[in-house]
Structures are given as C-alpha cells and as structure tokens.
XYZ file of C-alpha atoms in Angstrom:
403
model
C 57.749 226.295 75.168
C 59.711 226.671 71.917
C 63.142 225.523 71.264
C 64.405 229.147 71.019
C 62.785 230.280 74.302
C 63.838 227.012 75.984
C 67.452 227.715 75.026
C 67.620 231.405 76.031
C 66.152 230.383 79.432
C 68.353 227.494 79.897
C 71.545 229.480 79.018
C 70.325 232.589 80.939
C 70.396 234.610 78.137
C 73.349 233.066 76.477
C 73.107 230.778 73.527
C 75.595 227.916 72.770
C 76.553 227.790 68.954
C 78.140 225.111 66.809
C 81.066 225.467 64.610
C 79.965 226.452 61.047
C 82.449 225.481 58.416
C 82.490 227.008 54.900
C 84.385 225.810 51.931
C 85.668 227.824 48.849
C 86.268 226.251 45.585
C 88.825 228.804 44.775
C 90.779 228.783 47.839
C 93.685 226.657 49.326
C 93.030 226.029 53.398
C 95.671 227.669 55.587
C 95.034 224.894 58.076
C 94.914 227.184 61.128
C 91.258 227.239 62.228
C 91.684 223.883 64.194
C 89.873 221.610 61.944
C 91.098 218.000 61.871
C 93.760 217.490 59.054
C 91.346 214.744 57.513
C 88.387 217.139 57.285
C 89.419 220.176 55.292
C 88.193 218.389 51.975
C 85.405 216.241 53.593
C 82.814 217.872 51.492
C 84.354 216.672 48.142
C 87.084 217.918 46.165
C 84.517 219.842 43.717
C 83.501 221.876 46.741
C 87.185 222.996 47.410
C 88.600 223.057 50.837
C 87.145 224.627 54.162
C 89.014 227.642 54.783
C 86.362 229.475 56.634
C 84.459 229.110 60.025
C 81.445 231.575 60.516
C 80.519 233.012 63.761
C 76.792 234.025 64.804
C 75.854 234.024 61.197
C 72.191 234.252 59.942
C 73.563 234.745 56.539
C 73.693 231.694 54.011
C 76.946 231.392 52.116
C 76.716 232.072 48.473
C 78.954 229.159 47.011
C 77.109 228.405 43.644
C 74.762 225.383 42.547
C 76.657 222.828 44.812
C 76.061 224.908 48.187
C 74.731 222.492 50.807
C 71.633 223.294 52.847
C 72.179 225.659 55.679
C 75.757 226.373 54.698
C 77.132 229.388 56.541
C 74.283 229.448 59.139
C 74.944 229.238 62.672
C 72.990 226.674 64.870
C 72.112 226.631 68.383
C 73.002 223.412 70.580
C 70.033 222.770 73.386
C 71.148 219.986 75.694
C 67.745 218.290 76.454
C 68.124 215.313 78.971
C 70.297 212.860 77.264
C 69.958 214.403 73.585
C 71.141 217.709 71.848
C 68.750 219.502 69.794
C 70.257 221.621 66.952
C 68.447 224.471 65.317
C 69.294 227.494 63.373
C 70.207 230.964 65.141
C 68.361 232.567 62.252
C 65.016 230.759 63.135
C 65.438 231.776 66.735
C 65.926 235.503 65.976
C 63.147 235.337 63.551
C 60.867 233.962 66.427
C 61.976 236.136 69.405
C 64.409 238.596 67.889
C 63.971 241.399 70.570
C 64.472 239.048 73.362
C 67.794 238.017 71.719
C 69.494 241.110 69.999
C 67.404 243.638 71.750
C 64.753 245.971 70.476
C 67.075 248.657 69.247
C 68.468 246.345 66.495
C 65.142 244.352 66.076
C 62.864 247.267 65.410
C 65.304 248.583 62.913
C 66.579 245.537 61.089
C 63.976 242.684 61.922
C 67.310 240.448 61.773
C 70.856 240.109 63.212
C 72.623 242.381 60.402
C 76.263 241.128 60.812
C 78.351 238.088 61.198
C 82.130 237.126 61.670
C 84.411 234.544 60.378
C 87.769 233.184 60.318
C 89.126 233.350 56.776
C 92.160 230.965 56.544
C 93.894 230.864 53.166
C 97.242 229.577 52.475
C 97.943 232.240 49.641
C 96.447 235.671 48.803
C 92.824 236.034 47.404
C 92.198 237.729 44.139
C 91.834 241.648 44.175
C 88.042 241.817 44.466
C 85.307 244.156 45.559
C 82.228 244.038 47.745
C 79.690 246.379 46.173
C 77.672 248.918 48.080
C 73.912 248.741 48.967
C 73.391 250.697 45.922
C 74.863 247.961 43.501
C 73.900 245.070 45.814
C 70.360 245.738 45.343
C 70.730 244.982 41.575
C 71.017 241.321 42.358
C 68.688 241.547 45.718
C 71.565 241.701 48.105
C 72.999 243.879 50.579
C 76.235 245.525 50.147
C 79.301 244.369 52.466
C 81.529 246.372 54.455
C 83.897 244.047 56.566
C 86.967 244.224 59.077
C 90.124 242.266 59.595
C 92.085 241.479 62.654
C 94.627 239.046 62.755
C 94.762 237.042 65.998
C 97.948 235.936 67.156
C 96.490 232.505 68.486
C 95.900 231.396 64.848
C 98.836 232.820 63.058
C 101.471 230.410 64.014
C 102.602 230.837 60.213
C 101.981 233.645 57.761
C 101.172 231.472 54.794
C 102.337 232.153 51.208
C 101.830 235.944 50.942
C 101.093 237.906 54.181
C 100.399 241.060 52.462
C 97.103 242.773 51.310
C 96.614 245.028 48.211
C 94.296 247.754 48.998
C 92.836 250.261 46.655
C 94.086 251.674 43.411
C 97.526 253.642 43.091
C 97.058 257.308 43.025
C 97.441 258.756 39.344
C 95.663 255.508 37.874
C 92.967 256.133 35.421
C 89.482 254.514 35.052
C 90.384 253.574 31.574
C 93.409 251.660 32.912
C 91.292 249.626 35.263
C 88.633 249.138 32.533
C 91.366 247.712 30.224
C 92.497 245.228 32.978
C 88.864 244.142 33.341
C 88.312 243.514 29.557
C 91.402 241.400 29.729
C 90.363 239.152 32.432
C 90.015 236.080 29.931
C 93.451 236.744 28.460
C 95.521 235.143 31.421
C 96.931 237.620 34.029
C 95.174 240.907 33.810
C 97.695 242.557 35.859
C 95.188 244.658 37.902
C 97.454 244.537 41.111
C 100.099 246.434 39.070
C 97.862 249.479 40.035
C 97.424 249.086 43.682
C 99.596 249.104 46.825
C 100.397 246.187 49.182
C 100.756 246.361 53.149
C 102.549 243.773 55.262
C 99.965 242.411 57.725
C 100.955 242.334 61.377
C 99.340 239.835 63.655
C 97.264 241.794 66.660
C 96.403 244.672 64.137
C 93.671 245.068 61.692
C 91.930 246.879 58.880
C 88.645 248.323 57.914
C 87.318 247.808 54.413
C 84.285 249.761 53.333
C 82.183 248.577 50.211
C 83.483 249.604 46.825
C 86.919 249.211 48.003
C 89.157 246.997 45.807
C 91.355 244.513 48.217
C 93.251 241.253 47.741
C 93.428 240.047 51.234
C 96.920 238.233 52.190
C 97.480 234.771 53.790
C 97.242 235.491 57.410
C 94.493 233.748 59.274
C 91.979 236.665 59.798
C 88.962 237.247 61.969
C 86.313 239.134 59.948
C 83.551 240.969 61.344
C 81.244 242.264 58.558
C 77.700 243.188 57.461
C 75.025 240.235 56.907
C 75.873 239.667 53.087
C 78.216 237.404 51.059
C 78.245 239.268 47.985
C 81.531 239.865 46.115
C 83.226 239.900 42.722
C 86.753 239.011 41.619
C 88.607 241.430 39.404
C 91.638 239.740 39.186
C 92.171 236.931 36.907
C 95.304 235.160 37.781
C 96.500 234.460 41.430
C 99.444 232.090 42.540
C 99.313 230.867 38.822
C 95.806 229.877 39.450
C 93.087 231.271 36.935
C 90.056 232.644 38.480
C 86.648 231.527 36.782
C 84.941 234.225 34.616
C 81.860 233.677 36.493
C 83.419 235.063 39.695
C 84.130 238.455 37.861
C 80.249 238.871 37.020
C 79.392 237.304 40.557
C 77.544 240.646 41.726
C 76.075 241.518 38.299
C 72.559 241.040 37.147
C 72.234 238.544 34.319
C 70.924 241.154 31.767
C 74.388 242.993 32.657
C 77.018 240.484 32.205
C 79.458 241.896 29.970
C 79.044 245.232 31.036
C 82.476 246.211 31.911
C 81.483 249.970 32.551
C 79.097 248.670 35.541
C 82.214 246.781 36.979
C 84.073 250.105 37.107
C 81.098 251.839 38.392
C 81.091 249.505 41.560
C 84.339 250.906 42.355
C 84.417 253.976 44.810
C 86.863 255.859 43.134
C 87.941 258.466 45.530
C 87.998 255.750 48.303
C 90.328 253.669 46.252
C 92.771 256.473 45.211
C 93.315 258.001 48.472
C 96.989 258.312 49.210
C 96.178 257.960 52.898
C 94.793 254.413 53.055
C 96.816 253.370 56.010
C 95.748 256.482 58.062
C 92.079 256.113 57.350
C 91.588 252.308 57.456
C 94.420 250.581 59.539
C 93.446 249.716 63.136
C 95.660 248.871 65.887
C 94.012 247.754 69.330
C 92.623 250.667 71.669
C 91.819 250.053 75.421
C 88.067 250.114 76.204
C 88.910 251.993 79.634
C 91.831 253.006 81.686
C 94.421 250.149 81.130
C 95.673 250.176 84.646
C 92.122 250.418 86.259
C 91.164 247.057 84.043
C 94.460 245.185 84.798
C 94.094 245.961 88.444
C 90.796 244.341 88.351
C 91.826 241.262 86.587
C 91.205 241.787 82.787
C 92.214 243.746 79.745
C 89.700 244.707 77.183
C 90.484 246.293 73.647
C 88.393 247.525 70.599
C 90.027 245.906 67.618
C 87.580 246.868 65.032
C 86.131 250.547 65.738
C 85.885 252.221 62.064
C 82.446 251.279 60.737
C 79.003 251.892 61.938
C 77.960 248.260 60.714
C 79.963 246.254 63.148
C 82.498 246.534 66.036
C 84.530 244.043 67.809
C 86.674 243.597 70.977
C 89.293 241.307 72.264
C 88.779 240.560 75.976
C 91.459 238.988 78.086
C 90.709 237.531 81.726
C 93.882 237.059 83.654
C 94.865 233.419 85.064
C 92.740 232.783 88.240
C 90.689 235.929 88.034
C 86.755 236.335 88.235
C 85.457 239.453 86.616
C 82.019 240.758 85.463
C 81.833 242.478 82.143
C 78.977 244.461 80.938
C 78.239 245.518 77.364
C 75.486 247.876 76.026
C 74.758 245.567 72.849
C 74.366 241.852 72.181
C 77.202 240.089 70.785
C 78.734 236.772 69.451
C 81.958 235.323 70.888
C 84.527 232.947 70.209
C 87.307 231.551 72.434
C 90.747 232.002 71.344
C 92.773 230.912 74.214
C 92.067 229.353 77.841
C 89.191 227.804 79.717
C 86.908 228.575 82.596
C 83.244 229.496 83.099
C 81.039 232.344 81.629
C 77.979 232.711 83.626
C 76.867 229.259 83.823
C 78.425 227.933 80.740
C 81.842 225.907 80.292
C 84.290 227.886 77.978
C 87.265 226.268 76.620
C 89.481 226.300 73.566
C 89.801 223.112 71.576
C 93.247 222.292 70.006
C 91.567 220.155 67.199
C 87.967 219.843 66.042
C 86.179 217.414 63.994
C 83.921 218.287 61.258
C 80.271 218.003 62.795
C 81.760 217.867 66.445
C 80.055 220.164 68.915
C 82.468 222.686 71.162
C 82.080 225.061 73.849
C 84.168 227.801 72.255
C 81.437 229.850 70.561
C 78.457 231.588 71.967
C 75.826 234.226 71.431
C 75.044 236.832 74.350
C 71.573 238.413 74.353
C 71.422 242.218 75.041
C 69.557 241.732 78.283
C 72.616 239.296 79.474
C 75.262 241.688 78.197
C 73.722 244.700 79.914
C 73.327 242.763 83.170
C 76.934 241.802 83.223
C 78.548 238.461 82.216
C 80.575 236.767 84.899
C 83.705 235.082 83.622
C 86.086 232.907 85.756
C 89.350 231.874 84.422
C 90.172 228.264 85.961
C 93.939 228.251 84.815
C 96.631 229.419 87.191
C 98.902 230.049 84.173
C 96.991 230.557 80.646
C 94.670 233.816 80.267
C 91.417 233.553 78.723
C 91.248 235.374 75.496
C 87.926 235.874 73.445
C 86.702 238.017 70.408
C 83.520 239.565 70.558
C 81.564 240.776 67.480
C 78.694 243.403 67.713
C 75.987 244.438 65.449
C 75.559 248.204 64.060
C 75.902 251.387 66.057
C 77.204 249.906 69.191
C 76.157 252.526 71.999
C 79.452 251.945 73.583
C 81.625 252.763 70.787
C 82.421 256.261 69.072
C 83.027 255.237 65.672
C 86.645 256.287 64.037
C 86.015 257.615 60.566
C-alpha cells in the first residue's frame, strides 16, 4: 500500500500536516505565528525572516534563486510504528486525488487549486498586484485572487501600520500611475499618494481579486488564496526600505522587462477606481446557520471568506466540554487557533511555541468523503473554546458567493 493510501486509511480520511514555514527577503517578521524567537532567521540572513506559514499547500513558494527544495509545500506526517514518515501533500493528491479532494475538484483541476497561509509582517507591504490568469500565463503561472481574515488569537499587537491601502483613488489617471512606475528607481515613487487606506479590525476581513492594487497592513493575516505565488511590487519605498527593481518586474516575461505599459495593463482599472471598495470587498463574519440553534448544540460556525468562487473559509468554535459532529460538502484544510481536544481519532491542540522542524497536532486536511460523513469534534477543556479556521477550494457547494 502506498504512503498516501496508508495515511488516508490510518487517519480515517483526515491527513495530518506538518508546519510549512516560508521566509521573505523583503519582510520583517511580526513574530505572532508561534515560531520560536531563535528560529525566525534560521534559514540565514540572506533569505530574510520567516513571516509566513502556509497551510494545505501544493504550491511552491517563488522566492528567487535561493529558494530551498519544496519551499512552501505541505507535508503529510504518517506515523508508522516508532518512526514518522514525511511526504508531500502534492504527491499524495497527484496519486489519489479524487479520494482526497473529491471527484468534483479532481476532474476539473487535476490538483488542489488553493492554499492558505499566515502572513505576519511587522510593517506594511509595498503596494503590489497579483495579475489575473490572462497576464499570469505570460510567465506560465496562474493569476491569484486572495482573501484576508485577521484572527484575534494571533493579533495581540497590531504591528507598525495596521492599515491597508486598496485600489486607486477615483479620479486618478492612468498617466499618473504610469509616471509613478517609471519613477520606481528614483527613491519614493509615491504611488500610495493615489490610493486610500482602511484601518484593519481583528475578526474581520477583505477579498482581493486579481488586478487590484493593495498594500497589506501589519496585522497577522490568515489568507485563503488561489494556488499561485505570482506578484509584482509597484511601490518602491516602504518604511524607508528600498524595494528591489526585480520585484517590480517579477510577473513580467523577460522579453518585456522595461515595458511600463504592460504593468499598467495588469491593473484592473474599473476595479481599482471603484469608490465603493469597502462595500464590495470588506467581510464581516456571517453565521453558517441560525446562530441560536448552533449555540444550543454546543458550537458556532461562521463564514469568514465568502466573496470568491476560487476559495472560501469558515471559523468554527466548539464550546468548552462539548462534542459535536460537523458536516461539510467539500474537502478542506484546517488550522487550530485555540483550545485542544479530539477530531475523529486525531488529537488536536494549539501549541504556544513551535521550533523550526518540529511536528505539531494543529494542522490537518479533511478529505471530501470524511467532511461529508461528518467530523466528530470533542472539546476536552472545561473553560477554553476550540477555535479552528477551515479553508475550502473553488465553488464550495455550501456557499452562495457574495459578489
């Protein structure tokens, strides 16, 4: 029997995943993702600090020539006697995809087409863009929509700038943005002068379609997104740090580097100058069912990402001492945010501190069959709720997308 089939059988349709840490050379870690303080720069100063943890990922990180093997890819942990075997979630899905993600997704995508992450930066990111599929294919990549949710459990402080710039201020011309891009190597190109910022609030989120300029703020962010790591930085100076020129052209074919008009074309103009950005992209949690009925059964379940066909996410809370069975129509990955207990035959717990390379019991992948059969969750604490975040692939049958 293969490792993938053995793990799926042993876990009764639920796969245990290992922590997947990703550095970014242009970021300063916010130190809220529970990595041990000694380990944020354990990959070396030239790689930058670790400020991301990726979940349910079959998508490799695009971190330039120093990127390590399998960076960004989630591993399955299979306990076999007194040893633990580690192998890629991607390899398991390539081998027995329909048994894990269901035939609905496997038949259409032949892959797991999303992942999620914690993004944990001390300061803001540059104003940047994730191109659409149309422009992503120029470099052989998928476009990338993404969503944000700011979990209270990992936001004990707001970082240096808990505000995010979205879009382009109405009335701004394409010529103005083109001039900013042409000034990229002249210090501060001042592109955020032509944007608007929103204060970030823990327990809420945003949806960011491809082609939308955004400069994420410094809250620790849970980010469901399409399976891609394509981006291009359009802002040249952030927190007095210069952004390298190659990041401006990161999503551009080599033969079109220097084509500033292409960079402007990547911007979905109508999307960016929409005066009602908050109405169209802001998300507050929405109960999955009648809240009083859920609470009477011992749990609370909320949609936290619900404005995209490419992914969705829920925040599930199990009250202290309660046992509930939760059904979902689709496969999902999950990460523990608070509490401890059991999920079917698995221990689940929320570690306070994790060493680089350490295994945990806080992240799992639930197959479609197991999700549809129902997952039994028991909260072993008398005082602390279990809180978990669950990320789903495209076109979740349980969700009517808000657009």
